[in-house]
Short mmCIF file of C-alpha atoms and ligand atoms in Angstrom, two decimals:
data_model
loop_
_atom_site.label_atom_id
_atom_site.label_comp_id
_atom_site.label_asym_id
_atom_site.label_seq_id
_atom_site.Cartn_x
_atom_site.Cartn_y
_atom_site.Cartn_z
CA MET A 1 -29.15 -15.67 -15.30
CA SER A 2 -26.93 -18.70 -16.01
CA THR A 3 -23.39 -18.25 -14.74
CA SER A 4 -22.04 -18.41 -18.29
CA GLU A 5 -24.00 -15.22 -19.05
CA ALA A 6 -23.00 -13.64 -15.74
CA PRO A 7 -20.37 -10.88 -15.74
CA ILE A 8 -16.80 -10.95 -14.64
CA VAL A 9 -17.15 -9.46 -11.15
CA ILE A 10 -14.24 -7.44 -9.76
CA VAL A 11 -14.38 -6.59 -6.04
CA GLY A 12 -12.43 -3.37 -5.47
CA THR A 13 -11.72 -0.23 -7.47
CA GLY A 14 -8.23 0.51 -6.21
CA LEU A 15 -5.24 0.42 -8.52
CA ALA A 16 -5.55 -3.38 -8.79
CA GLY A 17 -9.24 -3.45 -9.73
CA TYR A 18 -9.17 -0.54 -12.17
CA THR A 19 -5.89 -1.62 -13.80
CA LEU A 20 -7.31 -5.10 -14.34
CA ALA A 21 -10.49 -3.73 -15.94
CA ARG A 22 -8.41 -1.47 -18.20
CA GLU A 23 -6.19 -4.39 -19.23
CA ILE A 24 -9.19 -6.67 -19.94
CA ARG A 25 -10.67 -4.02 -22.22
CA LYS A 26 -7.48 -4.05 -24.34
CA TYR A 27 -8.36 -7.59 -25.42
CA ASP A 28 -12.10 -7.81 -24.96
CA LYS A 29 -14.52 -4.95 -25.54
CA SER A 30 -17.74 -6.89 -25.07
CA THR A 31 -17.71 -9.19 -21.99
CA SER A 32 -19.77 -7.64 -19.21
CA ILE A 33 -17.77 -6.52 -16.21
CA LEU A 34 -19.33 -5.57 -12.89
CA MET A 35 -17.13 -3.72 -10.41
CA ILE A 36 -18.20 -3.53 -6.77
CA THR A 37 -16.52 -1.26 -4.25
CA ALA A 38 -17.09 -0.36 -0.64
CA ASP A 39 -15.78 3.17 -1.30
CA ASP A 40 -16.90 6.01 -3.60
CA GLY A 41 -15.20 4.45 -6.67
CA ASN A 42 -13.29 7.61 -7.58
CA SER A 43 -9.95 6.74 -9.14
CA TYR A 44 -6.73 8.07 -7.67
CA SER A 45 -3.15 6.96 -7.29
CA LYS A 46 -2.70 5.86 -3.68
CA PRO A 47 1.07 6.59 -3.48
CA ILE A 48 0.28 10.29 -3.98
CA LEU A 49 -1.51 10.42 -0.61
CA SER A 50 1.82 10.82 1.18
CA THR A 51 2.90 13.69 -1.08
CA GLY A 52 -0.17 15.95 -0.89
CA PHE A 53 1.62 18.89 0.74
CA GLN A 54 4.75 18.66 -1.44
CA LYS A 55 2.54 18.62 -4.52
CA GLU A 56 0.28 21.28 -2.99
CA LYS A 57 -2.81 19.21 -3.76
CA THR A 58 -6.07 19.07 -1.85
CA PRO A 59 -7.78 15.66 -1.56
CA ASP A 60 -10.24 16.66 -4.29
CA GLU A 61 -7.34 17.51 -6.61
CA LEU A 62 -5.96 13.98 -6.11
CA VAL A 63 -9.03 12.45 -7.77
CA GLN A 64 -8.06 11.44 -11.29
CA PHE A 65 -11.53 10.46 -12.49
CA GLN A 66 -14.90 10.35 -10.78
CA ALA A 67 -16.55 6.91 -10.49
CA ASP A 68 -19.13 7.54 -13.24
CA VAL A 69 -16.39 8.64 -15.66
CA MET A 70 -14.42 5.47 -14.88
CA ALA A 71 -17.50 3.31 -15.49
CA GLU A 72 -18.06 4.94 -18.86
CA ARG A 73 -14.41 4.83 -19.97
CA LEU A 74 -14.04 1.16 -19.03
CA ASP A 75 -17.53 0.24 -20.17
CA VAL A 76 -18.29 -1.48 -16.86
CA GLU A 77 -21.21 -1.48 -14.47
CA LEU A 78 -20.05 0.00 -11.19
CA LEU A 79 -21.64 -0.44 -7.77
CA THR A 80 -20.15 2.04 -5.31
CA ARG A 81 -20.50 2.12 -1.51
CA SER A 82 -21.49 -1.55 -1.69
CA CYS A 83 -19.77 -4.03 0.54
CA VAL A 84 -19.36 -7.65 -0.50
CA THR A 85 -20.16 -9.62 2.63
CA GLY A 86 -19.70 -13.17 1.38
CA ILE A 87 -19.02 -15.51 -1.52
CA ASP A 88 -21.12 -18.56 -2.39
CA SER A 89 -18.70 -20.46 -4.60
CA GLU A 90 -21.18 -23.33 -5.21
CA SER A 91 -23.75 -21.11 -6.88
CA LYS A 92 -21.07 -18.67 -8.13
CA GLN A 93 -22.59 -15.65 -6.42
CA VAL A 94 -21.32 -12.82 -4.25
CA LEU A 95 -23.42 -11.57 -1.36
CA LEU A 96 -24.17 -7.89 -0.85
CA ASP A 97 -26.12 -7.67 2.36
CA ASP A 98 -29.51 -9.08 1.28
CA GLU A 99 -28.75 -9.22 -2.45
CA ARG A 100 -26.91 -11.89 -4.48
CA VAL A 101 -25.00 -11.22 -7.68
CA SER A 102 -23.90 -14.01 -10.03
CA TYR A 103 -20.42 -14.13 -11.46
CA ASN A 104 -18.83 -16.00 -14.29
CA ARG A 105 -15.36 -15.28 -12.95
CA LEU A 106 -14.76 -13.47 -9.64
CA ILE A 107 -11.69 -11.34 -8.99
CA LEU A 108 -10.83 -10.24 -5.47
CA ALA A 109 -8.94 -6.94 -5.57
CA CYS A 110 -10.08 -5.90 -2.13
CA GLY A 111 -6.81 -4.48 -0.78
CA ALA A 112 -5.61 -4.38 2.81
CA SER A 113 -6.76 -2.64 5.98
CA ALA A 114 -4.79 -0.55 8.41
CA ILE A 115 -3.83 -2.33 11.64
CA ARG A 116 -5.22 -0.50 14.68
CA LEU A 117 -3.33 -0.61 17.96
CA ASN A 118 -5.19 -1.42 21.12
CA LEU A 119 -4.49 1.81 23.05
CA SER A 120 -6.22 3.28 26.05
CA GLY A 121 -7.37 6.84 26.62
CA ASP A 122 -10.21 9.11 25.56
CA GLY A 123 -8.38 10.75 22.64
CA LEU A 124 -8.53 7.84 20.19
CA LYS A 125 -11.02 9.55 17.88
CA HIS A 126 -8.18 11.88 16.87
CA VAL A 127 -6.07 8.95 15.60
CA TYR A 128 -6.14 8.60 11.80
CA SER A 129 -5.06 5.68 9.60
CA ILE A 130 -4.58 6.74 6.00
CA ASN A 131 -5.06 3.94 3.49
CA ASN A 132 -7.36 5.52 0.93
CA LEU A 133 -8.44 8.88 -0.38
CA MET A 134 -11.49 9.02 1.89
CA ASP A 135 -9.22 8.51 4.94
CA TYR A 136 -6.89 11.20 3.61
CA ARG A 137 -9.76 13.65 3.09
CA ALA A 138 -10.90 13.12 6.70
CA PHE A 139 -7.34 13.63 7.97
CA ARG A 140 -6.75 16.82 5.97
CA HIS A 141 -10.07 18.15 7.25
CA ALA A 142 -8.96 17.38 10.83
CA LEU A 143 -5.72 19.32 10.31
CA VAL A 144 -7.49 22.62 9.78
CA GLY A 145 -6.49 25.03 12.55
CA VAL A 146 -3.95 22.74 14.26
CA ASP A 147 -0.21 22.25 13.75
CA ARG A 148 1.18 19.40 15.93
CA VAL A 149 1.04 15.89 14.48
CA ALA A 150 2.38 12.67 15.96
CA ILE A 151 3.01 9.68 13.73
CA MET A 152 2.98 6.21 15.28
CA GLY A 153 5.18 3.98 13.13
CA ALA A 154 8.44 4.62 11.30
CA GLY A 155 7.90 2.43 8.25
CA LEU A 156 7.74 3.65 4.68
CA ILE A 157 4.35 5.33 5.12
CA GLY A 158 5.19 6.91 8.49
CA CYS A 159 8.42 8.39 7.13
CA GLU A 160 6.78 9.65 3.94
CA PHE A 161 4.03 11.38 5.91
CA ALA A 162 6.64 12.85 8.27
CA ASN A 163 8.48 14.44 5.34
CA ASP A 164 5.26 15.59 3.69
CA LEU A 165 3.73 17.12 6.82
CA ARG A 166 6.97 19.04 7.48
CA SER A 167 6.71 20.37 3.92
CA GLY A 168 3.23 21.54 4.87
CA GLY A 169 4.67 23.40 7.89
CA TYR A 170 3.47 21.00 10.61
CA ASN A 171 5.33 20.18 13.77
CA VAL A 172 5.99 16.42 13.51
CA ASN A 173 6.91 13.75 16.09
CA VAL A 174 7.54 10.15 15.00
CA ILE A 175 7.20 7.40 17.62
CA ALA A 176 8.21 3.79 16.91
CA PRO A 177 9.44 0.70 18.76
CA SER A 178 12.30 0.11 16.29
CA GLU A 179 15.73 1.66 16.81
CA SER A 180 15.89 2.95 13.24
CA VAL A 181 13.34 3.64 10.47
CA MET A 182 11.91 1.25 7.86
CA PRO A 183 13.55 -1.76 9.51
CA GLY A 184 11.94 -4.19 7.06
CA LEU A 185 13.28 -2.30 4.09
CA LEU A 186 16.58 -0.65 5.05
CA PRO A 187 19.68 -1.75 6.95
CA PRO A 188 20.11 0.47 10.06
CA ILE A 189 22.96 2.49 8.54
CA VAL A 190 20.68 3.67 5.73
CA GLY A 191 17.69 4.07 8.06
CA ASP A 192 19.85 6.31 10.26
CA ARG A 193 20.73 8.44 7.23
CA VAL A 194 17.02 8.96 6.53
CA ILE A 195 16.47 9.86 10.21
CA GLN A 196 19.26 12.46 10.06
CA SER A 197 17.76 14.07 6.95
CA LEU A 198 14.30 14.18 8.47
CA ARG A 199 15.76 15.60 11.70
CA ASP A 200 17.49 18.30 9.64
CA GLU A 201 14.01 19.16 8.31
CA GLY A 202 12.76 19.49 11.91
CA VAL A 203 11.10 16.10 12.51
CA CYS A 204 11.50 14.76 16.09
CA PHE A 205 12.03 11.03 16.59
CA HIS A 206 11.19 8.93 19.65
CA LEU A 207 12.58 5.48 18.80
CA GLY A 208 12.62 2.30 20.87
CA VAL A 209 9.37 3.38 22.55
CA VAL A 210 5.64 2.98 22.03
CA VAL A 211 2.52 5.02 22.76
CA GLU A 212 0.45 3.51 25.55
CA ARG A 213 -2.33 6.01 26.06
CA ILE A 214 -3.85 9.02 24.30
CA ASP A 215 -5.94 11.47 26.29
CA GLU A 216 -7.80 14.54 25.18
CA THR A 217 -6.79 17.78 26.95
CA SER A 218 -8.17 21.31 26.83
CA ASP A 219 -5.41 22.12 24.36
CA GLY A 220 -5.15 18.98 22.21
CA LEU A 221 -3.89 15.52 23.07
CA SER A 222 -1.44 14.02 25.55
CA LEU A 223 0.46 10.96 24.27
CA TYR A 224 1.88 8.82 27.03
CA LEU A 225 4.98 6.89 25.92
CA ASN A 226 6.23 3.80 27.76
CA SER A 227 9.45 5.70 28.45
CA GLY A 228 7.49 8.00 30.78
CA GLU A 229 7.66 10.90 28.32
CA ILE A 230 4.43 12.77 27.51
CA LEU A 231 4.02 14.46 24.12
CA GLU A 232 1.51 17.24 23.57
CA VAL A 233 0.07 17.12 20.05
CA ASP A 234 -3.15 17.85 18.15
CA ARG A 235 -3.61 14.88 15.81
CA VAL A 236 -2.15 11.38 15.49
CA ILE A 237 -1.48 9.27 12.41
CA SER A 238 -1.32 5.54 13.02
CA ALA A 239 1.01 4.04 10.40
CA VAL A 240 1.77 0.70 12.01
CA GLY A 241 1.11 -1.53 9.04
CA LEU A 242 -1.54 -3.05 6.82
CA ARG A 243 -3.17 -6.47 6.90
CA PRO A 244 -4.51 -8.03 3.65
CA ASN A 245 -8.32 -8.22 3.56
CA THR A 246 -8.88 -11.97 3.68
CA VAL A 247 -11.99 -12.43 5.82
CA ILE A 248 -14.60 -12.98 3.09
CA ALA A 249 -12.17 -15.25 1.22
CA ALA A 250 -11.45 -17.33 4.32
CA GLU A 251 -15.15 -17.59 5.17
CA ALA A 252 -15.82 -18.85 1.63
CA GLY A 253 -13.24 -21.61 2.12
CA LEU A 254 -10.44 -20.16 0.01
CA ASP A 255 -6.91 -20.90 1.15
CA VAL A 256 -5.56 -17.94 3.10
CA ALA A 257 -2.15 -17.47 4.67
CA HIS A 258 -0.92 -13.90 5.19
CA GLY A 259 -2.94 -12.93 2.09
CA ILE A 260 -5.41 -14.78 -0.15
CA CYS A 261 -3.27 -17.59 -1.59
CA VAL A 262 -3.01 -17.64 -5.38
CA ASN A 263 -0.69 -19.45 -7.74
CA ARG A 264 1.29 -17.76 -10.49
CA ARG A 265 -1.84 -17.75 -12.65
CA LEU A 266 -3.51 -15.79 -9.82
CA GLU A 267 -6.01 -18.61 -9.26
CA THR A 268 -7.25 -19.11 -5.71
CA SER A 269 -7.88 -22.58 -4.31
CA LEU A 270 -11.48 -22.52 -5.68
CA PRO A 271 -12.43 -22.53 -9.36
CA ASP A 272 -13.08 -19.26 -11.23
CA ILE A 273 -11.97 -17.09 -8.30
CA TYR A 274 -8.78 -15.04 -8.63
CA ALA A 275 -7.03 -12.44 -6.47
CA LEU A 276 -4.45 -9.68 -6.98
CA GLY A 277 -3.15 -6.52 -5.32
CA ASP A 278 -2.67 -5.91 -1.61
CA CYS A 279 -5.11 -8.70 -0.63
CA ALA A 280 -3.20 -11.43 -2.48
CA GLU A 281 -0.32 -13.70 -1.62
CA VAL A 282 1.10 -14.68 -4.99
CA ASP A 283 3.02 -17.94 -4.88
CA GLY A 284 4.06 -17.18 -1.29
CA HIS A 285 4.81 -13.45 -1.77
CA VAL A 286 2.77 -10.56 -0.36
CA LEU A 287 4.10 -7.53 -2.24
CA PRO A 288 1.88 -4.55 -1.38
CA TYR A 289 3.24 -2.20 -4.02
CA VAL A 290 2.13 -0.81 -7.34
CA GLN A 291 4.58 -2.50 -9.71
CA PRO A 292 3.69 -6.08 -8.68
CA LEU A 293 -0.04 -5.44 -8.94
CA MET A 294 0.41 -3.93 -12.43
CA SER A 295 2.27 -7.07 -13.55
CA CYS A 296 -0.49 -9.21 -12.03
CA ALA A 297 -3.23 -7.18 -13.75
CA ARG A 298 -1.54 -7.55 -17.14
CA ALA A 299 -1.11 -11.31 -16.75
CA LEU A 300 -4.60 -11.90 -15.33
CA ALA A 301 -6.28 -9.91 -18.12
CA LYS A 302 -4.68 -12.25 -20.63
CA THR A 303 -5.77 -15.33 -18.68
CA LEU A 304 -9.35 -14.07 -18.40
CA THR A 305 -9.53 -13.32 -22.12
CA GLY A 306 -8.31 -16.72 -23.26
CA GLU A 307 -4.53 -16.70 -23.08
CA PRO A 308 -3.56 -18.41 -19.80
CA THR A 309 -0.56 -16.48 -18.50
CA ASP A 310 1.61 -17.02 -15.46
CA ILE A 311 2.97 -14.03 -13.59
CA SER A 312 6.72 -13.53 -13.63
CA TYR A 313 8.16 -10.87 -11.38
CA GLY A 314 11.55 -9.32 -11.86
CA ALA A 315 13.21 -7.65 -8.85
CA MET A 316 11.20 -4.53 -7.99
CA PRO A 317 12.92 -2.02 -5.71
CA VAL A 318 10.83 0.31 -3.57
CA MET A 319 11.26 4.07 -3.94
CA VAL A 320 10.87 5.93 -0.66
CA LYS A 321 9.18 9.31 -1.18
CA THR A 322 11.26 11.28 1.32
CA PRO A 323 12.59 14.11 -0.87
CA CYS A 324 14.90 15.26 1.94
CA CYS A 325 16.73 11.95 1.46
CA PRO A 326 15.83 10.22 -1.82
CA THR A 327 16.09 6.50 -1.11
CA ALA A 328 15.53 3.26 -3.00
CA ALA A 329 15.70 -0.21 -1.54
CA TYR A 330 15.31 -3.85 -2.32
CA PRO A 331 15.61 -5.88 0.91
CA PRO A 332 17.29 -9.28 0.61
CA PRO A 333 15.02 -12.32 1.18
CA ALA A 334 14.74 -13.14 4.90
CA ASP A 335 16.22 -16.64 4.62
CA VAL A 336 19.48 -15.92 2.75
CA HIS A 337 23.05 -15.82 4.09
CA GLY A 338 25.29 -12.91 3.28
CA SER A 339 26.40 -9.50 4.50
CA TRP A 340 26.01 -5.79 3.86
CA HIS A 341 28.85 -3.84 2.19
CA VAL A 342 28.67 -0.10 2.64
CA GLU A 343 30.13 2.72 0.54
CA ARG A 344 29.75 6.41 1.32
CA ALA A 345 30.08 9.55 -0.75
CA SER A 346 29.79 12.57 1.50
CA GLU A 347 26.48 11.87 3.32
CA ASP A 348 25.06 9.52 0.71
CA ILE A 349 25.15 5.76 1.19
CA LYS A 350 25.25 2.71 -1.01
CA ALA A 351 24.64 -0.51 0.94
CA LEU A 352 24.82 -3.75 -1.03
CA PHE A 353 23.79 -7.10 0.38
CA ARG A 354 25.86 -9.87 -1.17
CA GLY A 355 25.29 -13.59 -0.64
CA ASP A 356 28.07 -15.96 0.39
CA ASP A 357 28.76 -16.50 -3.33
CA ASP A 358 29.16 -12.69 -3.76
CA LYS A 359 25.91 -12.37 -5.78
CA LEU A 360 23.91 -9.20 -5.19
CA LEU A 361 20.72 -10.08 -3.28
CA GLY A 362 19.57 -6.70 -2.00
CA PHE A 363 20.46 -3.03 -1.81
CA ALA A 364 19.62 0.31 -0.23
CA ILE A 365 20.88 3.56 -1.75
CA THR A 366 20.43 7.24 -1.02
CA GLY A 367 21.16 10.58 -2.68
CA GLU A 368 23.69 10.56 -5.49
CA PHE A 369 23.76 6.73 -5.56
CA MET A 370 20.17 6.78 -6.80
CA ASN A 371 21.48 6.96 -10.35
CA GLU A 372 22.76 3.37 -9.89
CA LYS A 373 19.28 2.02 -9.16
CA GLN A 374 18.62 0.60 -12.61
CA ALA A 375 22.00 -1.09 -12.93
CA LEU A 376 21.71 -2.62 -9.45
CA THR A 377 18.17 -3.82 -10.15
CA LYS A 378 19.37 -5.60 -13.30
CA GLU A 379 21.98 -7.42 -11.24
CA LEU A 380 19.39 -8.85 -8.81
CA PRO A 381 17.86 -12.30 -9.33
CA PRO A 382 14.16 -12.18 -10.34
CA ILE A 383 11.51 -13.09 -7.76
CA HIS A 384 10.02 -15.50 -10.33
CA ASN A 385 11.59 -16.52 -13.62
C1 LIG B 401 0.25 6.44 1.79
C2 LIG B 401 0.68 5.33 0.89
C3 LIG B 401 1.75 5.51 0.02
C4 LIG B 401 2.15 4.49 -0.82
N1 LIG B 401 3.21 4.70 -1.65
C5 LIG B 401 3.59 3.71 -2.51
C6 LIG B 401 4.66 3.92 -3.43
O1 LIG B 401 5.30 4.97 -3.46
N2 LIG B 401 4.97 2.93 -4.31
C7 LIG B 401 4.29 1.74 -4.32
O2 LIG B 401 4.61 0.87 -5.13
N3 LIG B 401 3.27 1.51 -3.45
C8 LIG B 401 2.90 2.47 -2.56
N4 LIG B 401 1.87 2.24 -1.70
C9 LIG B 401 1.14 0.94 -1.78
C10 LIG B 401 0.17 0.94 -2.98
O3 LIG B 401 -0.48 2.18 -3.05
C11 LIG B 401 -0.81 -0.22 -2.84
O4 LIG B 401 -0.04 -1.41 -2.95
C12 LIG B 401 -1.91 -0.24 -3.88
O5 LIG B 401 -2.50 1.02 -4.06
C13 LIG B 401 -2.96 -1.28 -3.49
O6 LIG B 401 -4.00 -1.29 -4.42
P1 LIG B 401 -5.21 -2.33 -4.29
O7 LIG B 401 -6.10 -2.03 -5.43
O8 LIG B 401 -4.69 -3.70 -4.12
O9 LIG B 401 -5.92 -1.99 -2.91
P2 LIG B 401 -6.81 -0.71 -2.48
O10 LIG B 401 -6.37 0.52 -3.17
O11 LIG B 401 -6.82 -0.71 -1.00
O12 LIG B 401 -8.25 -1.06 -3.03
C14 LIG B 401 -9.08 -1.97 -2.40
C15 LIG B 401 -10.48 -1.80 -2.93
O13 LIG B 401 -11.30 -2.85 -2.44
C16 LIG B 401 -12.51 -2.31 -1.93
N5 LIG B 401 -13.01 -3.26 -0.95
C17 LIG B 401 -12.37 -3.80 0.12
N6 LIG B 401 -13.17 -4.69 0.75
C18 LIG B 401 -14.33 -4.70 0.05
C19 LIG B 401 -15.55 -5.41 0.20
N7 LIG B 401 -15.74 -6.33 1.16
N8 LIG B 401 -16.56 -5.15 -0.69
C20 LIG B 401 -16.39 -4.25 -1.69
N9 LIG B 401 -15.24 -3.58 -1.87
C21 LIG B 401 -14.24 -3.80 -1.02
C22 LIG B 401 -12.09 -0.95 -1.41
O14 LIG B 401 -13.22 -0.12 -1.27
C23 LIG B 401 -11.15 -0.52 -2.53
O15 LIG B 401 -11.90 -0.04 -3.63
C24 LIG B 401 1.46 3.24 -0.81
C25 LIG B 401 0.39 3.05 0.07
C26 LIG B 401 0.00 4.08 0.91
C27 LIG B 401 -1.15 3.86 1.87
#
C-alpha cells in the first residue's frame, strides 16, 4: 500500500482519540481511519472513575459504548489490545510487535501512565493506580469484603477518591508529603478548607509524611510511615501523579520534553505525526484535562481534513469533584509576580491571585462562591490568543 492510500492512524481510544475520530467524521466521511489501542477499546468518560460510588455505578455501568459499537458509529477499523511498540517515520509505519502498519498521517493520543513509587515490603500487590476503566474494575473487585483504604497522594485524584470512597462507606486514610491538599492547584487556605470538609465526612489525613513500606499481615496491610506511625488498612490507592507516555515518540526521534512536543497546529517535530491529550505538550503546556483535549481534537480534525487550524486555549479552570466541598480552581502561572487576596463567607472561600498590575491571574473558590466561576474565568487572560 502506498502511504497516500494508507489510513489516518490514531494510537489511543481514550477521550482524545475517540473525540478526534468523531470530529474528523464531521468533515470527512470517507477517509480510512485505523485506531489502535492497548486496552479493550470500550468508551467511557475517565473523570467519572472518581465518582463511581456517588453515582452508584459499577465499572460495567461506566462503559458508554463497547469497542465494536464505537468502530461502527465512527466508521473506523479498530485494533484493540494491540500495543504500538515503535514508529518508523521514514517508511511511515507503526510497529505492532512483529507487524507493521502504514499510515498517511499518524496521531499519538496515547495518554499518560501512573507514576509508581519505589516502596519496599511484601504488600505491594495490593497497591492500585487508577488511570483507566480496566484499573478501576480491578480496584472495585479488590474492594469486595474489605473496608479500609489508604490513599497515597493528596492531589486532585487522591482527594476525589477520598470523597467518593467515603460515600461508599469505606474507612479512608490519605497520606501525602505536602502540608495541604492539591498544592499545585490550590493555595493552602483553600486546600485546608477542602481538608476540613473531608475530615467532617470522616476522612483521616496524614500530611507532611510518606509511606516507606507496605507489608501484608494476617488481617490486611501494615503501612509504615516515615513519622514512625503504622496504619492498618486493606487496600492502597497510589495517586501520586501521571507521566505522559513519551517513550515510543522519543525512540522515534520526536522532540519530547515533559510531554511529546507539538506546536499550536499539534504537529510534532517530524512530518505527518501529531499528538494531543495527556501525552502531548502543546506549545510548552501539558494540560492533562478534558477541556484542552477537546479543543485540540476540534482543531486537529480541521487540519487533517484540509483546513489548517491552530489551537487557541482560553483559561480553563479545573472543577474538583469533592461534593463535600465543591471547588474550582485556576492556578496562576508559576513564573508570575502577585499575591492572593482572600474573602470568606461563612466557611466558603474566594481566593483571587492578582498580578502586580492588579490583573486577575488565578483563582480558587469553594461553596457559594462557585457561582462566580464563569465571571472570574472571563476575567482571566487566555493561555493562547
Ligand atoms: C480519576 C480521574 C479523574 C479525572 N477527573 C477529571 C475531571 O474531572 N476533569 C478533567 O478535565 N479531567 C479529569 N481527569 C483527566 C482526564 O480524564 C484526562 O485528561 C483524559 O481522560 C485523558 O485522555 P487521553 O485520551 O489523552 O488519555 P487516555 O484516556 O489515558 O487514553 C490513552 C489511550 O492510549 C492507549 N495507549 C497508550 N499507549 C499505547 C500504545 N503504546 N499502543 C497502543 N495504545 C496505547 C491506551 O490504551 C488508551 O486507549 C481525570 C483523570 C482521572 C484518572
